[in-house]
Coordinates of C-alpha atoms in Angstrom, one line a residue:
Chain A
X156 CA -4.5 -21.9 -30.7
X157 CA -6.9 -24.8 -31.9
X158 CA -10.5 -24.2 -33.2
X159 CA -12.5 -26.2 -30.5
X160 CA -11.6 -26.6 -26.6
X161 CA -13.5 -28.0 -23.5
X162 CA -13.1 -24.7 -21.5
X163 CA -12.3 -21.2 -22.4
X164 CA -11.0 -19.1 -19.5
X165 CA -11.3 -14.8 -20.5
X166 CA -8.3 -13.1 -18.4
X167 CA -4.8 -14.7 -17.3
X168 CA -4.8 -13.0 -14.0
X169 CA -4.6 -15.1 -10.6
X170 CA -8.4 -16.1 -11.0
X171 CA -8.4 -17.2 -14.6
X172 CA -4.9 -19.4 -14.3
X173 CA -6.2 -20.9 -11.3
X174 CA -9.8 -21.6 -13.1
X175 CA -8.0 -22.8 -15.9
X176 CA -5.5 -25.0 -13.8
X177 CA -8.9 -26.7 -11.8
X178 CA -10.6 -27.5 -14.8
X179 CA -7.7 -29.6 -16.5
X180 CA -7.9 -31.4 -12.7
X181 CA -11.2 -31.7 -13.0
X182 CA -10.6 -34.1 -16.1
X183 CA -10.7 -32.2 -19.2
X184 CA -8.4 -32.6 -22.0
X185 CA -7.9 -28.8 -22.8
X186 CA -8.0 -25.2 -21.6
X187 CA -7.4 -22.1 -23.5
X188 CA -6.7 -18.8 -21.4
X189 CA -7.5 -15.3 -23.4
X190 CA -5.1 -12.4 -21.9
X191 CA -5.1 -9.0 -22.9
X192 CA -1.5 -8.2 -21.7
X193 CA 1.6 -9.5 -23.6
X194 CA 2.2 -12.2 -21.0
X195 CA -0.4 -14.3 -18.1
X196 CA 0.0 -13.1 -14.6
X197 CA -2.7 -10.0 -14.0
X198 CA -2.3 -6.6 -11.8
X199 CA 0.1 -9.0 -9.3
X200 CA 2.8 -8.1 -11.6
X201 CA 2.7 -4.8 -11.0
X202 CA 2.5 -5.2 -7.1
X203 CA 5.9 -6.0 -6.0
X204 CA 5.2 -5.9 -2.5
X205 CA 5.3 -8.4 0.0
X206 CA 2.0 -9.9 1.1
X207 CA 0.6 -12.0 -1.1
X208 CA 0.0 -16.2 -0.7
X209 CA 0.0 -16.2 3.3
X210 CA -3.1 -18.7 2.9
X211 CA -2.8 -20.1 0.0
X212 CA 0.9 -21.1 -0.4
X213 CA 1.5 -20.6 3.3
X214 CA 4.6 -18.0 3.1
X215 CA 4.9 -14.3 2.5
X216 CA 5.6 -13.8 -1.2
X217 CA 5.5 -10.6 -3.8
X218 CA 2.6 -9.8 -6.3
X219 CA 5.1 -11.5 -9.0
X220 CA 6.5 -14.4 -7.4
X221 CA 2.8 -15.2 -6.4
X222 CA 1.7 -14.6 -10.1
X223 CA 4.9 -16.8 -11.5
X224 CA 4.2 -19.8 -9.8
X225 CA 0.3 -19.6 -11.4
X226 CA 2.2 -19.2 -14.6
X227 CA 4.8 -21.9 -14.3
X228 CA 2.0 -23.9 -13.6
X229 CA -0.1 -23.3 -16.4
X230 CA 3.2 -23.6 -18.6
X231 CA 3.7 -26.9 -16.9
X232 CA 0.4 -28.6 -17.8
X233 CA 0.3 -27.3 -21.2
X234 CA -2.3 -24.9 -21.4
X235 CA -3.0 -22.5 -24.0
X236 CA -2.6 -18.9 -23.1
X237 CA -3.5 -16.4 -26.6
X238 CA -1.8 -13.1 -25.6
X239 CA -2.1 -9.1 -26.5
X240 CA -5.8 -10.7 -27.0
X241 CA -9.4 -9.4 -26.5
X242 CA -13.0 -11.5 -26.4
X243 CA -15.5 -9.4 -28.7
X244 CA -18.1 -11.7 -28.3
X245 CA -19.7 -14.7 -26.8
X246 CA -23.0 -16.8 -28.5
X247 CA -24.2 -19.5 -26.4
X248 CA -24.8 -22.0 -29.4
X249 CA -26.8 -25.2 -28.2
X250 CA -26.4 -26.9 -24.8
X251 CA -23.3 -28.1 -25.9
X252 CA -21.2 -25.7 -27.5
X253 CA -20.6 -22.6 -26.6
X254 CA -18.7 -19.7 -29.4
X255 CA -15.8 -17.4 -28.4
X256 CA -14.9 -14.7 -30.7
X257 CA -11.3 -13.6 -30.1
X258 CA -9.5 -10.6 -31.7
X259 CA -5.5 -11.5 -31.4
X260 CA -2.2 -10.0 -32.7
X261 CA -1.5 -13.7 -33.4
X262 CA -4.4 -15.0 -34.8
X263 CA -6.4 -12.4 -35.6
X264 CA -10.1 -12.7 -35.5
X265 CA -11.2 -15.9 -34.7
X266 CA -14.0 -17.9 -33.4
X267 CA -13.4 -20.5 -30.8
X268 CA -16.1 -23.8 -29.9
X269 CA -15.4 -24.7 -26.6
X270 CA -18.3 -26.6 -23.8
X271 CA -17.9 -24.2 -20.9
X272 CA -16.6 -20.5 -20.7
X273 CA -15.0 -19.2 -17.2
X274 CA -15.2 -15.2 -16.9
X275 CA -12.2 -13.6 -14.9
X276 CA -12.0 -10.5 -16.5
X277 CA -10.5 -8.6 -13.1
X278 CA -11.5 -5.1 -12.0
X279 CA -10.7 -1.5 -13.2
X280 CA -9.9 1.2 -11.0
X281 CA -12.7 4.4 -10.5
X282 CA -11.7 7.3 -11.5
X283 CA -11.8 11.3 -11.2
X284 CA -15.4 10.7 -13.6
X285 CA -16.7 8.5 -10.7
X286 CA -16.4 11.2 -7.7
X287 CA -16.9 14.5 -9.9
X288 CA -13.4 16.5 -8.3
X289 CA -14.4 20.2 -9.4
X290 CA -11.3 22.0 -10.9
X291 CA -9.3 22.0 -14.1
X292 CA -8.4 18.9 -16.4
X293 CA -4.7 18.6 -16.2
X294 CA -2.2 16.2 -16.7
X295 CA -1.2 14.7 -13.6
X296 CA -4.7 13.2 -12.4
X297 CA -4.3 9.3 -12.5
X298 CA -5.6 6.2 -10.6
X299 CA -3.0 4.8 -8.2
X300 CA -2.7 1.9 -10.4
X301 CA -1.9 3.2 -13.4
X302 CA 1.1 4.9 -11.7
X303 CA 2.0 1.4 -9.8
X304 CA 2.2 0.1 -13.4
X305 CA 4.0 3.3 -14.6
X306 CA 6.7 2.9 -11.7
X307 CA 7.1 -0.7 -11.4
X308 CA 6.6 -1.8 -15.0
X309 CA 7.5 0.8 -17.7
X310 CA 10.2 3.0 -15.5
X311 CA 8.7 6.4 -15.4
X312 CA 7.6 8.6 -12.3
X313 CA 4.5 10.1 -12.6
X314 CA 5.7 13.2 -11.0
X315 CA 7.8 14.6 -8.6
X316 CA 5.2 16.4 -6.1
X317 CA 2.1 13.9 -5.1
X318 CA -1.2 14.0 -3.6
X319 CA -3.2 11.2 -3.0
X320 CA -6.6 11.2 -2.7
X321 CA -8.2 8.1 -0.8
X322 CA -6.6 5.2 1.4
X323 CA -7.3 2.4 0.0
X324 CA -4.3 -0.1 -0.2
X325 CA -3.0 0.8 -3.5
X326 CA -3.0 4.7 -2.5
X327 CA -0.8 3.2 1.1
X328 CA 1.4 1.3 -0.7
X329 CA 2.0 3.6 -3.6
X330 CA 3.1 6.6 -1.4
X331 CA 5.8 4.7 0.5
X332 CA 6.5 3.7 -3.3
X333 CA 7.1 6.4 -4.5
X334 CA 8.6 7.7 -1.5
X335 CA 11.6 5.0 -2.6
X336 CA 11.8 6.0 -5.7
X337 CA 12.5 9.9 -4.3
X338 CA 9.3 11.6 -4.7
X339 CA 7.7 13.8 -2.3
X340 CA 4.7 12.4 -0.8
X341 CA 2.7 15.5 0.5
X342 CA 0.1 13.2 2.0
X343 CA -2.7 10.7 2.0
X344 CA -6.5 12.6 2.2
X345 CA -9.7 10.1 3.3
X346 CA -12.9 11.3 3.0
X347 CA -14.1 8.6 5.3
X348 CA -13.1 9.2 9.7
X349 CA -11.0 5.6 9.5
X350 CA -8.6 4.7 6.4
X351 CA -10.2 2.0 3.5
X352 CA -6.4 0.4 3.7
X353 CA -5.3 -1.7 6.1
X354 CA -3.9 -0.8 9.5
X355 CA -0.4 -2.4 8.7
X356 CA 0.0 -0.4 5.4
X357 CA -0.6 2.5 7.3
X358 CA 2.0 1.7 9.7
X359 CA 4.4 0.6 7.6
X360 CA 3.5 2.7 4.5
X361 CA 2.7 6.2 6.0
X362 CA 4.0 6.6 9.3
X363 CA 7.5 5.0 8.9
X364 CA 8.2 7.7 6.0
X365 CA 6.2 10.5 7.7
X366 CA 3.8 11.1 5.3
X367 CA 0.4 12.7 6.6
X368 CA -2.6 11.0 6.5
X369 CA -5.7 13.5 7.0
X370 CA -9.0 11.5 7.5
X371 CA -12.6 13.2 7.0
X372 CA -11.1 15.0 4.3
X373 CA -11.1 15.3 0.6
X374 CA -10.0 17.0 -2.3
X375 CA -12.5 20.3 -3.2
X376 CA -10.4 21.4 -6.8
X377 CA -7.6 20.4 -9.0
X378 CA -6.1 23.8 -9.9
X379 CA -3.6 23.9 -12.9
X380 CA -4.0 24.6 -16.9
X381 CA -1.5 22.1 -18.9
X382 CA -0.5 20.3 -15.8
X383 CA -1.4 19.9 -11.8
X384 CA -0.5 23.1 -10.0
X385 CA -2.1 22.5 -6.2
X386 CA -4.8 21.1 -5.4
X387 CA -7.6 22.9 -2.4
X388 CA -7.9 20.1 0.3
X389 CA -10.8 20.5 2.9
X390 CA -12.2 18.9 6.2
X391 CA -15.6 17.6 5.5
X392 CA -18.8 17.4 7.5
X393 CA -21.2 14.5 8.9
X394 CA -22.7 15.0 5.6
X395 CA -19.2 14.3 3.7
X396 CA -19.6 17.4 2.0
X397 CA -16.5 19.8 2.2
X398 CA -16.3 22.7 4.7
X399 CA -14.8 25.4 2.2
X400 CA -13.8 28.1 5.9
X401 CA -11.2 25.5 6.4
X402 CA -9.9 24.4 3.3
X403 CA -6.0 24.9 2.5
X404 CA -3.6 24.5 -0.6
X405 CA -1.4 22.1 -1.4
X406 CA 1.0 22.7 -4.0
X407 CA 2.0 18.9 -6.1
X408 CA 2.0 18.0 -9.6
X409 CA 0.3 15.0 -9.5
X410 CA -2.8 13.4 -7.9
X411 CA -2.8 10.4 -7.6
X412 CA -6.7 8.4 -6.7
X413 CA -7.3 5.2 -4.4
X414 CA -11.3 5.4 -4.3
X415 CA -12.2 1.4 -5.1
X416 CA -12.5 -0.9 -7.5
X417 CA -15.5 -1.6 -10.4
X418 CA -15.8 -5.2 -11.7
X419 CA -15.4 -5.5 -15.6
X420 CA -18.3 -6.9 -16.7
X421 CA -18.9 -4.8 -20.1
X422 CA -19.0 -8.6 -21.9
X423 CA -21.3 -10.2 -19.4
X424 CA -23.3 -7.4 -19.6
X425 CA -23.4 -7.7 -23.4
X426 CA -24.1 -11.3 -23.5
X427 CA -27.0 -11.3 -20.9
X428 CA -25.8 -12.4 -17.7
X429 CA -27.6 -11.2 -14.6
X430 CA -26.2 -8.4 -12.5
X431 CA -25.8 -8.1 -8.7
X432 CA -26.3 -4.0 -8.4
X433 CA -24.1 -3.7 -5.3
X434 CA -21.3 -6.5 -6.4
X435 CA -21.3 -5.2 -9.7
X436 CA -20.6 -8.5 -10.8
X437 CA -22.3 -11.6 -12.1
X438 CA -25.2 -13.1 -9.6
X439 CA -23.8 -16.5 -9.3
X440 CA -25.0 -20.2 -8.0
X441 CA -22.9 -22.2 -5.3
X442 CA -21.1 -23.7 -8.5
X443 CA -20.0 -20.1 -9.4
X444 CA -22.2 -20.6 -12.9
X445 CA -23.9 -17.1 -13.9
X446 CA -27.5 -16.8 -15.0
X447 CA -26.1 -18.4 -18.5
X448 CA -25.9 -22.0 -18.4
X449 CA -22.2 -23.1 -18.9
X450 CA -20.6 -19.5 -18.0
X451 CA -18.6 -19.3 -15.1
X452 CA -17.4 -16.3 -12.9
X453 CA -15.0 -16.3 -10.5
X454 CA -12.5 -13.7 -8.9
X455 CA -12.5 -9.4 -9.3
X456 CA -14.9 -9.9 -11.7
X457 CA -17.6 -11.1 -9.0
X458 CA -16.8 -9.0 -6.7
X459 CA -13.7 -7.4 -5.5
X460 CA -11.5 -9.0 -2.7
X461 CA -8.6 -7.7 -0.4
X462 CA -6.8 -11.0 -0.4
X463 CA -5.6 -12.8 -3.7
X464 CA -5.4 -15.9 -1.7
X465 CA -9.5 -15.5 -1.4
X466 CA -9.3 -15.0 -5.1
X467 CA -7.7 -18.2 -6.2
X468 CA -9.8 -20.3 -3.7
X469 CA -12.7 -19.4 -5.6
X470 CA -11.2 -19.5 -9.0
X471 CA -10.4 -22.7 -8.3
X472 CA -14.0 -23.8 -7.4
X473 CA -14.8 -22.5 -10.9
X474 CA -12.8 -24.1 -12.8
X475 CA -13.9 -27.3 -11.1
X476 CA -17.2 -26.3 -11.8
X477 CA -16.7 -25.6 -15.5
X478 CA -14.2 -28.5 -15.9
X479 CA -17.2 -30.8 -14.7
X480 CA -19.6 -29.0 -17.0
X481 CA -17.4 -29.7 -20.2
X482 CA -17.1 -33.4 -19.2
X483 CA -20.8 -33.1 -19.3
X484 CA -21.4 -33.3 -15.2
X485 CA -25.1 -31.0 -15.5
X486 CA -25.9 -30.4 -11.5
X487 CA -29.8 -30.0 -10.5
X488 CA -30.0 -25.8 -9.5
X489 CA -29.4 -24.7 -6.0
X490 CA -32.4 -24.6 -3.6
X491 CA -32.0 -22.0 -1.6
X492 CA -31.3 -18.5 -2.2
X493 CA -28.6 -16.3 0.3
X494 CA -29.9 -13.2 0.8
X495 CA -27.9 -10.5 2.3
X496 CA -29.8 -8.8 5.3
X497 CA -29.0 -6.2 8.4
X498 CA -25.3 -5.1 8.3
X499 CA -24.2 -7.0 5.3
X500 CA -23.8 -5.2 1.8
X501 CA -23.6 -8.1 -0.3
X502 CA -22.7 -11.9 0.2
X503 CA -21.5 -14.2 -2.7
X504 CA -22.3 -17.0 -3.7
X505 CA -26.0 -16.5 -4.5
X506 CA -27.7 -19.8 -4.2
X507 CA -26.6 -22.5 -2.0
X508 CA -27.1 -26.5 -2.3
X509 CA -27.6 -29.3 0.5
X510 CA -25.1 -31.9 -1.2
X511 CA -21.5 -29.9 -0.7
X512 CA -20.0 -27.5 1.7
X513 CA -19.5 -24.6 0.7
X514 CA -17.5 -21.3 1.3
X515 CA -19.6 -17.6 1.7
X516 CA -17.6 -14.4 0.9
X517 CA -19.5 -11.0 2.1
X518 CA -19.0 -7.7 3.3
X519 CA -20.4 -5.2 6.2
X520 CA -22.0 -1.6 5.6
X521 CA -20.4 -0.2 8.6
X522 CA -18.0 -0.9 11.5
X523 CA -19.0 -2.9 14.2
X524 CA -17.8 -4.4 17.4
X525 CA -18.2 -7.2 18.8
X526 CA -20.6 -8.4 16.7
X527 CA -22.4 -11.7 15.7
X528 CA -22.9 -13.1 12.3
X529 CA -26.5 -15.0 11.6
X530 CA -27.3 -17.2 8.6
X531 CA -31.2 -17.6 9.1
X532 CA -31.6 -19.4 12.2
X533 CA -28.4 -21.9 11.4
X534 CA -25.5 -20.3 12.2
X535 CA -24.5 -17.7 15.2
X536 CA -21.1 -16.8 14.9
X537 CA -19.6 -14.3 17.4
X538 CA -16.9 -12.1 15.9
X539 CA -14.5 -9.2 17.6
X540 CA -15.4 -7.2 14.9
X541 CA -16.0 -6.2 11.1
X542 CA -15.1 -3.0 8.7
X543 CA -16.1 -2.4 5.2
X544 CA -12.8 -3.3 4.4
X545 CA -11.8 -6.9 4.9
X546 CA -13.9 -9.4 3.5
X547 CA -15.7 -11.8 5.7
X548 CA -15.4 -15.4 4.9
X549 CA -17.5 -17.9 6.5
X550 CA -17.7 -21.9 5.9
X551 CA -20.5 -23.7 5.8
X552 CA -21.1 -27.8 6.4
X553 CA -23.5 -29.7 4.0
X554 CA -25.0 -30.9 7.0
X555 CA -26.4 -27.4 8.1
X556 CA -28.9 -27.8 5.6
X557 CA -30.3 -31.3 6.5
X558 CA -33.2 -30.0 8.5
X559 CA -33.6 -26.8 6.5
X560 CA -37.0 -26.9 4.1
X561 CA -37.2 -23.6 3.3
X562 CA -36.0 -21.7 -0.1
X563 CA -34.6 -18.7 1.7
X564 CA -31.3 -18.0 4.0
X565 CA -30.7 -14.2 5.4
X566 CA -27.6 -13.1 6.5
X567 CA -27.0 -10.7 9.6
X568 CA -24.8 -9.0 11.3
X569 CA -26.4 -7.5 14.7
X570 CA -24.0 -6.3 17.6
X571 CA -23.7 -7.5 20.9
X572 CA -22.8 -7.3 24.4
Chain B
X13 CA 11.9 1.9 38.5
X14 CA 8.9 3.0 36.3
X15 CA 7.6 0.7 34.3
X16 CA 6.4 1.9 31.0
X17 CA 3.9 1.3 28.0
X18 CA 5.2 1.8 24.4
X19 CA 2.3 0.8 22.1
X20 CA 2.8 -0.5 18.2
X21 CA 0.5 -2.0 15.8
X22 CA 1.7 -5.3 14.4
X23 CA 2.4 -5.3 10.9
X24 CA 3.1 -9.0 10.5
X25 CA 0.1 -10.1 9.2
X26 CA -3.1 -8.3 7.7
X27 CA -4.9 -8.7 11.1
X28 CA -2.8 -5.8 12.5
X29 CA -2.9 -6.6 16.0
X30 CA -2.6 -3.2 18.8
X31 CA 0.4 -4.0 20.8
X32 CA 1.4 -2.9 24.2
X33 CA 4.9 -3.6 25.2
X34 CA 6.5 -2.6 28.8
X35 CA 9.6 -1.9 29.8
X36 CA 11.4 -0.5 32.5
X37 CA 13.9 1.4 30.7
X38 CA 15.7 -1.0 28.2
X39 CA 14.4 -4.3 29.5
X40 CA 11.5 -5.6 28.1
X41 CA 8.6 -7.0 31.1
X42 CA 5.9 -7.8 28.9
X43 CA 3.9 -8.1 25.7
X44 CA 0.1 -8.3 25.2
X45 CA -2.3 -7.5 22.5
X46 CA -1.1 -9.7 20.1
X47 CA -3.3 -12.3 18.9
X48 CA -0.4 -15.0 18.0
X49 CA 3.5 -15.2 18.6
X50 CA 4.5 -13.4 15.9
X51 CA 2.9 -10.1 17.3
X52 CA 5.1 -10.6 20.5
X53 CA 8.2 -11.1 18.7
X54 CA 7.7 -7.8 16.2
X55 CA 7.1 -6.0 19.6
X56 CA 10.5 -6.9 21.0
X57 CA 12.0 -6.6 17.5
X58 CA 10.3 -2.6 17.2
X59 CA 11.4 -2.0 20.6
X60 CA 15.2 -3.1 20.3
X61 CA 16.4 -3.1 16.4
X62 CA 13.1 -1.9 14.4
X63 CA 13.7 -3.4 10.9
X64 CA 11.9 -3.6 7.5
X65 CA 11.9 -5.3 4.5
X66 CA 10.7 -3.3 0.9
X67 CA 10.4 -4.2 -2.7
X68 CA 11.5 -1.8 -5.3
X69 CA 12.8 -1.8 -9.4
X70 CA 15.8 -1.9 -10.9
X71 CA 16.6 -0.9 -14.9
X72 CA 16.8 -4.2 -17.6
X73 CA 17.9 -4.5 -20.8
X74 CA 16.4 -6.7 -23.6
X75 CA 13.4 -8.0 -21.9
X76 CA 9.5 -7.5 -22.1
X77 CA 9.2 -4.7 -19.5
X78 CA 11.9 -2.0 -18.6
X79 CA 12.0 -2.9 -14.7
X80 CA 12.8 -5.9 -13.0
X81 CA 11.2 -5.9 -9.3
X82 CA 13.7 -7.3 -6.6
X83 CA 12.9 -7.5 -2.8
X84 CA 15.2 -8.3 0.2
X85 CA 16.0 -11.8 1.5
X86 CA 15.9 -10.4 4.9
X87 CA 14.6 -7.0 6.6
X88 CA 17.1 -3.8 6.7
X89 CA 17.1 -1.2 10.1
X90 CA 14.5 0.6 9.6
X91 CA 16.0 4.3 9.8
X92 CA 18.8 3.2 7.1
X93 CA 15.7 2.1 4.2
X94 CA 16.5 5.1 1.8
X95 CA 20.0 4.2 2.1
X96 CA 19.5 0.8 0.7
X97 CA 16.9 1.5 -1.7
X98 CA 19.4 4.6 -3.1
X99 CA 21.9 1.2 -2.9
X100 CA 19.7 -0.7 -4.9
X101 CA 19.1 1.7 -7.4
X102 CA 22.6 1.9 -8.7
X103 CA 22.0 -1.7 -10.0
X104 CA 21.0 -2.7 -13.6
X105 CA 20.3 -6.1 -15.4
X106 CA 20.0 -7.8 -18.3
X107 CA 17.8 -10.6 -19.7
X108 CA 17.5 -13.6 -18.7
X109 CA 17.0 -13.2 -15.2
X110 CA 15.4 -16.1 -13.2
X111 CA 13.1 -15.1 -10.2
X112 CA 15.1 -15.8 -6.8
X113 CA 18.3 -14.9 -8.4
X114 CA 21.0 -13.0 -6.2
X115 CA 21.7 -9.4 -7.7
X116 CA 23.9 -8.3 -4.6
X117 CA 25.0 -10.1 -1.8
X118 CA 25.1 -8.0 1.9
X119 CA 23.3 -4.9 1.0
X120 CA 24.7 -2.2 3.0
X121 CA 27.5 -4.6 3.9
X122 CA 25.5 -6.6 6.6
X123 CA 25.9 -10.3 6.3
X124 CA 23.3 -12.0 4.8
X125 CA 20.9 -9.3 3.6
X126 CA 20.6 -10.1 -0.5
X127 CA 19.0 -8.0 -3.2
X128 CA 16.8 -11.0 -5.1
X129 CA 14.6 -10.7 -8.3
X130 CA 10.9 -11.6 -7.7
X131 CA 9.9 -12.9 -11.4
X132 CA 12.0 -14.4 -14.6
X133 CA 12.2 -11.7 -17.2
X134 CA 13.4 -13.7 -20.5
X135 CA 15.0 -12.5 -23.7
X136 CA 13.0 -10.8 -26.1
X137 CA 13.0 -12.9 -29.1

């Protein structure tokens, strides 16, 4: 690790190798890559099922192959990766150089000058704290992750008896899982009336192994002193609250929790960057630069996405973005704003520019079919239909914008006949 | 003779595409639902030999993490899945393994269905 490099990418996951792989394409001599974990790679390593790299790589590989090939890559073009390593702090010095204070088991702590900084810190999981589950405190409550990484990683079960609570993908895939690894699966509860996952994990996760997926339903108590006894499942009402007359017992040992996904933005928060409340990530311009000039944000750290293909095309426009920065490229600020309207719960980028096309990720509130998708008066797409779920991911031509003078863009999502 | 509707939902691609598949008896008249030619071809495959592929872990000695994930060079029958992941199980490793290495050759003794590791797991120094 030198003292002074033109871009310093936080987190070695898919977003921050592929940041760190675009800047050295965009033309700069040297990338460092800060990773908390012992080696590069992210959560993919942990998820060694199939399903990953159908866009970007065009064949269906696992969570590590996909994650190798980043990492071959990045061991390839010689860039730096600093491991078992954390950023404590970031000072935005003058326009020129920016200071990263890194706390390794290498190096200790250290202060590193480098021109542009790309964030790609990842997500963390929610937990029991975020849904307030009434009940004892147990062992045997844990987020389906931590168990993925349990099972798949270090080679321990996290029980023998499991509940899981919520159906997002991670909860799908770690039933059948587990299920392999001869568990019993006791079955899948959603508070929501569809599943979070999608429909093919439920097919091929759930139903192939028989385990029971019970939707508008949710866990009402954890019973158990030193460890997880049962747990009192119950159907709930319009208003999501449980209805206690028809509640029933499970008995398991462990709980297991798929209920979504947080951004980790603890150091952009410290160092000042502007917030999107509903993202929970950075507000970011079409060049994926934060409210801090020279910082760059790209992947589960701006908001969280089903597909890691989705995650490396943007991680990729970042580090071209912050590569450019370094080499001194400064870009006049974007001219109009994107604002997310009827139907749509957030849409990223923030700001867009006339001079580039440009890619919009964004995500419904509810369900709807068929449906068509506005941007202002430019764009009228029809589409079957959208869910909460699956990102939506929409193009858009410089040449939209030629005969657009205003300063604002809202997105819509009405339905239609 | 009746024809009749047996309905899947594609799991080829995210998408998950609702498939209706008829068939009078064993022969297969038609597919529809499926948005692309893979959903018609998991239709006939679901009706006639249902298969599926899975990833799982095996032990490793002398390398970073304790497992080494593997996944199958081609799909198994479905209803014989716990027989080859118990298979699978009985298998241990030792660093260095390099990703796309063979571990066993015909799972379950049919032809051409490998056990391959899905990442390199090198020496500990």
């Amino acid at each position: 690790m030198n003292r002074r490099y033109d871009v310093v990418v936080i987190g070695g996951g898919p977003a921050g190798l592929g940041a760190a792989l675009a800047a050295l394409d965009a033309g700069t001599e040297s990338v460092l890559v800060v990773e908390r974990e012992p080696e590069a790679g992210g959560i993919l390593r942990q998820c060694i099922h199939s399903g990953f790299g159908l866009h970007h790589f065009k064949e269906e590989l696992t969570g590590p192959e996909y994650a190798e090939r980043f990492v071959q890559k990045a061991i390839d073009r010689d860039i730096d990766v600093v491991p078992n390593a954390y950023v404590t702090g970031l000072a935005l010095d003058s326009d020129d150089t920016r200071l990263v204070r890194v706390l390794s088991e290498r190096d200790g702590l250290s202060t590193i000058e480098c021109s542009s900084v790309v964030l790609a810190m990842g997500c963390r999981e929610r937990t029991r704290g975020a849904i307030r589950i009434p009940g004892s405190r147990p062992a045997g409550v844990l987020t389906a992750g931590l168990a993925q990484k349990m099972v798949n990683m270090m080679g321990y079960l996290p029980g023998r008896r499991i509940a899981i609570l919520g159906s997002g993908d991670i909860g799908l895939i770690m039933a059948r899982r587990l299920v392999l690894e001869g568990c019993d699966v006791v079955g899948v509860f959603e508070i929501l009336p569809y599943s979070n996952g999608l429909t093919r994990n439920v097919v091929q996760c759930l139903d192939d192994y028989g385990i029971p997926l019970h939707l508008s339903t949710t866990v009402a108590e954890i019973h158990g002193r030193d460890r997880v006894e049962a747990i009192t499942v119950a159907p709930v009402g319009a208003d999501l609250q449980p209805d206690m007359s028809k509640a029933w017992r499970e008995t398991c040992d462990t709980l297991l929790l798929s209920i979504g996904l947080i951004p980790e933005n603890e150091l952009s928060q410290s160092i000042g960057a502007n917030l999107d409340l509903v993202t929970g990530g950075p507000i970011v311009s079409s060049s994926m630069e934060t409210s801090l000039p020279g910082v760059f944000a790209c992947g589960n750290v701006l908001h969280v996405h089903d597909l890691v293909d989705f995650v490396t095309e943007e991680a990729l426009r970042a580090g071209r973005f912050a590569g450019q920065w370094a080499r001194g490229v400064r870009r006049p600020p974007d001219t109009v704003s994107l604002v997310p309207g009827r139907n749509v719960r957030y849409s990223v980028p923030h700001t867009l520019s006339p001079d580039r096309p440009h890619t919009i990720y964004l995500r419904c509130k509810e369900r709807m079919q068929p449906c068509v998708l506005r941007v202002g008066d430019l764009i009228n797409k029809k589409l079957s239909f959208v869910v909460p779920a699956e990102m939506i991911r929409l193009k858009i031509r410089p040449s939209l914008l030629d005969n657009f003078y205003g300063d604002r863009l809202t997105i819509d999502i009405d339905p239609r006949d | 003779m009746a024809t009749e509707t047996t309905s899947y939902t594609c799991i080829s691609c995210p998408i998950g595409c609702p498939l209706q598949l008829e068939h009078e008896v064993d022969t297969i008249r038609e597919v529809a639902g499926n948005n692309c030619d893979r959903g018609a071809k998991y239709a006939r495959q679901e009706f006639t030999d249902p298969r599926r592929s899975f990833s799982t872990t095996i032990p490793i000695a002398g390398a970073l993490h304790r497992r080494l994930p593997v996944r199958l060079s081609e799909p198994v029958p479905k209803d014989r899945i716990l027989e080859a992941a118990q298979r699978i199980h009985l298998l241990s490793a030792e660093a260095p393994i390099r990703c796309g290495e063979v571990l066993l050759r015909d799972l379950l003794s049919i032809d051409g269905i490998d056990v391959v590791a899905c990442r390199t797991m090198l020496p500990l120094e």
